[in-house]
Amino acid sequence: MGTHVHAIRILHTTFGIFGNVFGILLFLAPMITFKRIIMKKSTEKFSGVPYLMSLFNCLFSAWYGLPFVSPNNTLLTVLASIGGALEAIYVLIFLIFAPKKEKFKISGILFVVLSIFSIVALVSVLTLHGNKRKLLCGLAFAITCIMMFGAPLTVMRLVIKSKSVEYMPFFLSLSIFNSSTSWAIYGLLGKDPFVIVPNAIGSLLACVQLILYAIYRDNKKKLNVVMEGSIETRLGKLQNERQKNMEASQLDYEQ
């Protein structure tokens, strides 16, 4: 019995380490976008909201993994802390180079994100204990995870409609699948439903993306849409090229 428990603990830690490696690679992906922003000194059509949502998720992930909230989830806190630091840097860079109107928008959303996290964290520490604390923080963590994993559904819909994988890079989908699958197994070994459920959903969605890529990979068709966000995170909006041109013409007229 003791040997079996020890083996489970080793596997639990191993998959947590795998999850950290794949997760860090995902958090580093937007560096391509921000290198472009810094070089051009402009955020162009990119949206800062995806990075705020990632930061939101990282805050709850790091908090949920703390020993006084949920035991044996320290590796979750390690990844979320690294990811949170990177997302905070991305948000800061975005605020530096964004237009004035966008600065106000992102600052407002950032205030809401930090306020919600602070309220949940304070309530969990000051008024809740044991399983009740774990339940509140676990729900907040799971909900933000599902929001993150559900975001690429817009791009998946575009792939099916257009039969083109232009905005769905293979290695990004593969990395999401590896990361979410590792964390789902980690949660399964640790018997933690708050880790299992969102990551199982993420793994399933990533698997669908890989299937779509296999079906449409030979189609090199270019789409008449642009991504108002990060191609690396695929959390931006899709805009018709025609609409983009109309907006550009209107801007020229106003100038």
GROMACS .gro file of N, CA and C in nm, residues 16-75:
model
  180
   16GLY      N    1   0.300   1.735  -1.281
   16GLY     CA    2   0.301   1.876  -1.244
   16GLY      C    3   0.419   1.949  -1.307
   17ILE      N    4   0.533   1.882  -1.311
   17ILE     CA    5   0.653   1.939  -1.375
   17ILE      C    6   0.631   1.952  -1.526
   18PHE      N    7   0.574   1.847  -1.588
   18PHE     CA    8   0.540   1.854  -1.731
   18PHE      C    9   0.448   1.973  -1.758
   19GLY      N   10   0.346   1.989  -1.672
   19GLY     CA   11   0.253   2.099  -1.686
   19GLY      C   12   0.321   2.234  -1.676
   20ASN      N   13   0.421   2.244  -1.588
   20ASN     CA   14   0.497   2.368  -1.574
   20ASN      C   15   0.577   2.399  -1.700
   21VAL      N   16   0.643   2.298  -1.754
   21VAL     CA   17   0.726   2.318  -1.874
   21VAL      C   18   0.640   2.363  -1.991
   22PHE      N   19   0.532   2.290  -2.018
   22PHE     CA   20   0.444   2.325  -2.131
   22PHE      C   21   0.374   2.458  -2.106
   23GLY      N   22   0.337   2.482  -1.980
   23GLY     CA   23   0.269   2.607  -1.946
   23GLY      C   24   0.358   2.729  -1.966
   24ILE      N   25   0.484   2.719  -1.926
   24ILE     CA   26   0.577   2.830  -1.943
   24ILE      C   27   0.597   2.860  -2.092
   25LEU      N   28   0.605   2.757  -2.174
   25LEU     CA   29   0.618   2.777  -2.320
   25LEU      C   30   0.498   2.855  -2.374
   26LEU      N   31   0.379   2.826  -2.322
   26LEU     CA   32   0.259   2.897  -2.365
   26LEU      C   33   0.263   3.043  -2.321
   27PHE      N   34   0.311   3.068  -2.199
   27PHE     CA   35   0.318   3.205  -2.150
   27PHE      C   36   0.424   3.287  -2.225
   28LEU      N   37   0.523   3.219  -2.280
   28LEU     CA   38   0.629   3.289  -2.355
   28LEU      C   39   0.587   3.319  -2.499
   29ALA      N   40   0.485   3.250  -2.549
   29ALA     CA   41   0.443   3.267  -2.689
   29ALA      C   42   0.412   3.411  -2.729
   30PRO      N   43   0.342   3.491  -2.644
   30PRO     CA   44   0.310   3.630  -2.685
   30PRO      C   45   0.431   3.721  -2.698
   31MET      N   46   0.550   3.676  -2.663
   31MET     CA   47   0.669   3.761  -2.676
   31MET      C   48   0.690   3.804  -2.821
   32ILE      N   49   0.644   3.721  -2.915
   32ILE     CA   50   0.653   3.755  -3.058
   32ILE      C   51   0.571   3.881  -3.085
   33THR      N   52   0.451   3.883  -3.030
   33THR     CA   53   0.362   3.999  -3.046
   33THR      C   54   0.421   4.124  -2.983
   34PHE      N   55   0.475   4.110  -2.861
   34PHE     CA   56   0.524   4.228  -2.789
   34PHE      C   57   0.658   4.278  -2.842
   35LYS      N   58   0.734   4.191  -2.905
   35LYS     CA   59   0.855   4.237  -2.974
   35LYS      C   60   0.815   4.330  -3.087
   36ARG      N   61   0.709   4.293  -3.158
   36ARG     CA   62   0.658   4.376  -3.267
   36ARG      C   63   0.604   4.509  -3.215
   37ILE      N   64   0.531   4.505  -3.103
   37ILE     CA   65   0.476   4.627  -3.044
   37ILE      C   66   0.586   4.723  -3.003
   38ILE      N   67   0.691   4.671  -2.940
   38ILE     CA   68   0.802   4.755  -2.895
   38ILE      C   69   0.877   4.814  -3.013
   39MET      N   70   0.901   4.733  -3.117
   39MET     CA   71   0.974   4.781  -3.235
   39MET      C   72   0.895   4.890  -3.308
   40LYS      N   73   0.764   4.873  -3.317
   40LYS     CA   74   0.680   4.971  -3.388
   40LYS      C   75   0.629   5.083  -3.297
   41LYS      N   76   0.651   5.064  -3.166
   41LYS     CA   77   0.605   5.161  -3.066
   41LYS      C   78   0.456   5.189  -3.081
   42SER      N   79   0.383   5.083  -3.113
   42SER     CA   80   0.238   5.094  -3.132
   42SER      C   81   0.174   4.957  -3.106
   43THR      N   82   0.055   4.960  -3.047
   43THR     CA   83  -0.018   4.834  -3.024
   43THR      C   84  -0.102   4.795  -3.145
   44GLU      N   85  -0.103   4.881  -3.248
   44GLU     CA   86  -0.176   4.856  -3.373
   44GLU      C   87  -0.319   4.809  -3.344
   45LYS      N   88  -0.358   4.693  -3.403
   45LYS     CA   89  -0.492   4.640  -3.383
   45LYS      C   90  -0.497   4.534  -3.272
   46PHE      N   91  -0.385   4.515  -3.204
   46PHE     CA   92  -0.381   4.413  -3.100
   46PHE      C   93  -0.467   4.456  -2.980
   47SER      N   94  -0.526   4.358  -2.915
   47SER     CA   95  -0.609   4.384  -2.798
   47SER      C   96  -0.531   4.348  -2.671
   48GLY      N   97  -0.545   4.429  -2.567
   48GLY     CA   98  -0.479   4.401  -2.440
   48GLY      C   99  -0.562   4.312  -2.350
   49VAL      N  100  -0.689   4.293  -2.384
   49VAL     CA  101  -0.779   4.216  -2.300
   49VAL      C  102  -0.733   4.071  -2.278
   50PRO      N  103  -0.683   4.000  -2.381
   50PRO     CA  104  -0.638   3.861  -2.359
   50PRO      C  105  -0.534   3.849  -2.249
   51TYR      N  106  -0.445   3.946  -2.240
   51TYR     CA  107  -0.338   3.939  -2.141
   51TYR      C  108  -0.391   3.970  -2.001
   52LEU      N  109  -0.492   4.055  -1.995
   52LEU     CA  110  -0.557   4.081  -1.867
   52LEU      C  111  -0.631   3.957  -1.817
   53MET      N  112  -0.697   3.886  -1.909
   53MET     CA  113  -0.768   3.764  -1.873
   53MET      C  114  -0.671   3.654  -1.829
   54SER      N  115  -0.556   3.649  -1.895
   54SER     CA  116  -0.453   3.552  -1.856
   54SER      C  117  -0.399   3.585  -1.717
   55LEU      N  118  -0.380   3.714  -1.692
   55LEU     CA  119  -0.335   3.759  -1.559
   55LEU      C  120  -0.438   3.723  -1.454
   56PHE      N  121  -0.565   3.744  -1.487
   56PHE     CA  122  -0.677   3.711  -1.397
   56PHE      C  123  -0.670   3.564  -1.358
   57ASN      N  124  -0.652   3.478  -1.458
   57ASN     CA  125  -0.644   3.335  -1.433
   57ASN      C  126  -0.521   3.299  -1.350
   58CYS      N  127  -0.409   3.362  -1.379
   58CYS     CA  128  -0.285   3.334  -1.306
   58CYS      C  129  -0.297   3.371  -1.158
   59LEU      N  130  -0.364   3.482  -1.129
   59LEU     CA  131  -0.382   3.525  -0.990
   59LEU      C  132  -0.460   3.420  -0.911
   60PHE      N  133  -0.570   3.372  -0.968
   60PHE     CA  134  -0.651   3.271  -0.898
   60PHE      C  135  -0.581   3.135  -0.894
   61SER      N  136  -0.505   3.103  -0.999
   61SER     CA  137  -0.430   2.976  -1.001
   61SER      C  138  -0.324   2.976  -0.891
   62ALA      N  139  -0.250   3.086  -0.882
   62ALA     CA  140  -0.144   3.097  -0.781
   62ALA      C  141  -0.203   3.091  -0.641
   63TRP      N  142  -0.317   3.157  -0.622
   63TRP     CA  143  -0.381   3.160  -0.491
   63TRP      C  144  -0.435   3.023  -0.452
   64TYR      N  145  -0.499   2.956  -0.549
   64TYR     CA  146  -0.556   2.825  -0.521
   64TYR      C  147  -0.448   2.723  -0.485
   65GLY      N  148  -0.331   2.735  -0.545
   65GLY     CA  149  -0.224   2.639  -0.521
   65GLY      C  150  -0.151   2.657  -0.389
   66LEU      N  151  -0.177   2.765  -0.316
   66LEU     CA  152  -0.110   2.789  -0.188
   66LEU      C  153  -0.152   2.683  -0.085
   67PRO      N  154  -0.058   2.639  -0.002
   67PRO     CA  155  -0.084   2.529   0.093
   67PRO      C  156  -0.203   2.552   0.187
   68PHE      N  157  -0.228   2.678   0.228
   68PHE     CA  158  -0.339   2.702   0.321
   68PHE      C  159  -0.475   2.707   0.250
   69VAL      N  160  -0.473   2.700   0.115
   69VAL     CA  161  -0.597   2.694   0.038
   69VAL      C  162  -0.623   2.552  -0.009
   70SER      N  163  -0.526   2.494  -0.081
   70SER     CA  164  -0.538   2.354  -0.124
   70SER      C  165  -0.402   2.286  -0.112
   71PRO      N  166  -0.389   2.187  -0.027
   71PRO     CA  167  -0.261   2.117  -0.007
   71PRO      C  168  -0.215   2.045  -0.133
   72ASN      N  169  -0.084   2.027  -0.145
   72ASN     CA  170  -0.022   1.948  -0.253
   72ASN      C  171  -0.040   2.006  -0.393
   73ASN      N  172  -0.060   2.137  -0.404
   73ASN     CA  173  -0.073   2.200  -0.535
   73ASN      C  174   0.030   2.310  -0.556
   74THR      N  175   0.144   2.297  -0.489
   74THR     CA  176   0.247   2.400  -0.495
   74THR      C  177   0.297   2.423  -0.637
   75LEU      N  178   0.305   2.316  -0.717
   75LEU     CA  179   0.353   2.329  -0.855
   75LEU      C  180   0.260   2.418  -0.938
   0.00000   0.00000   0.00000
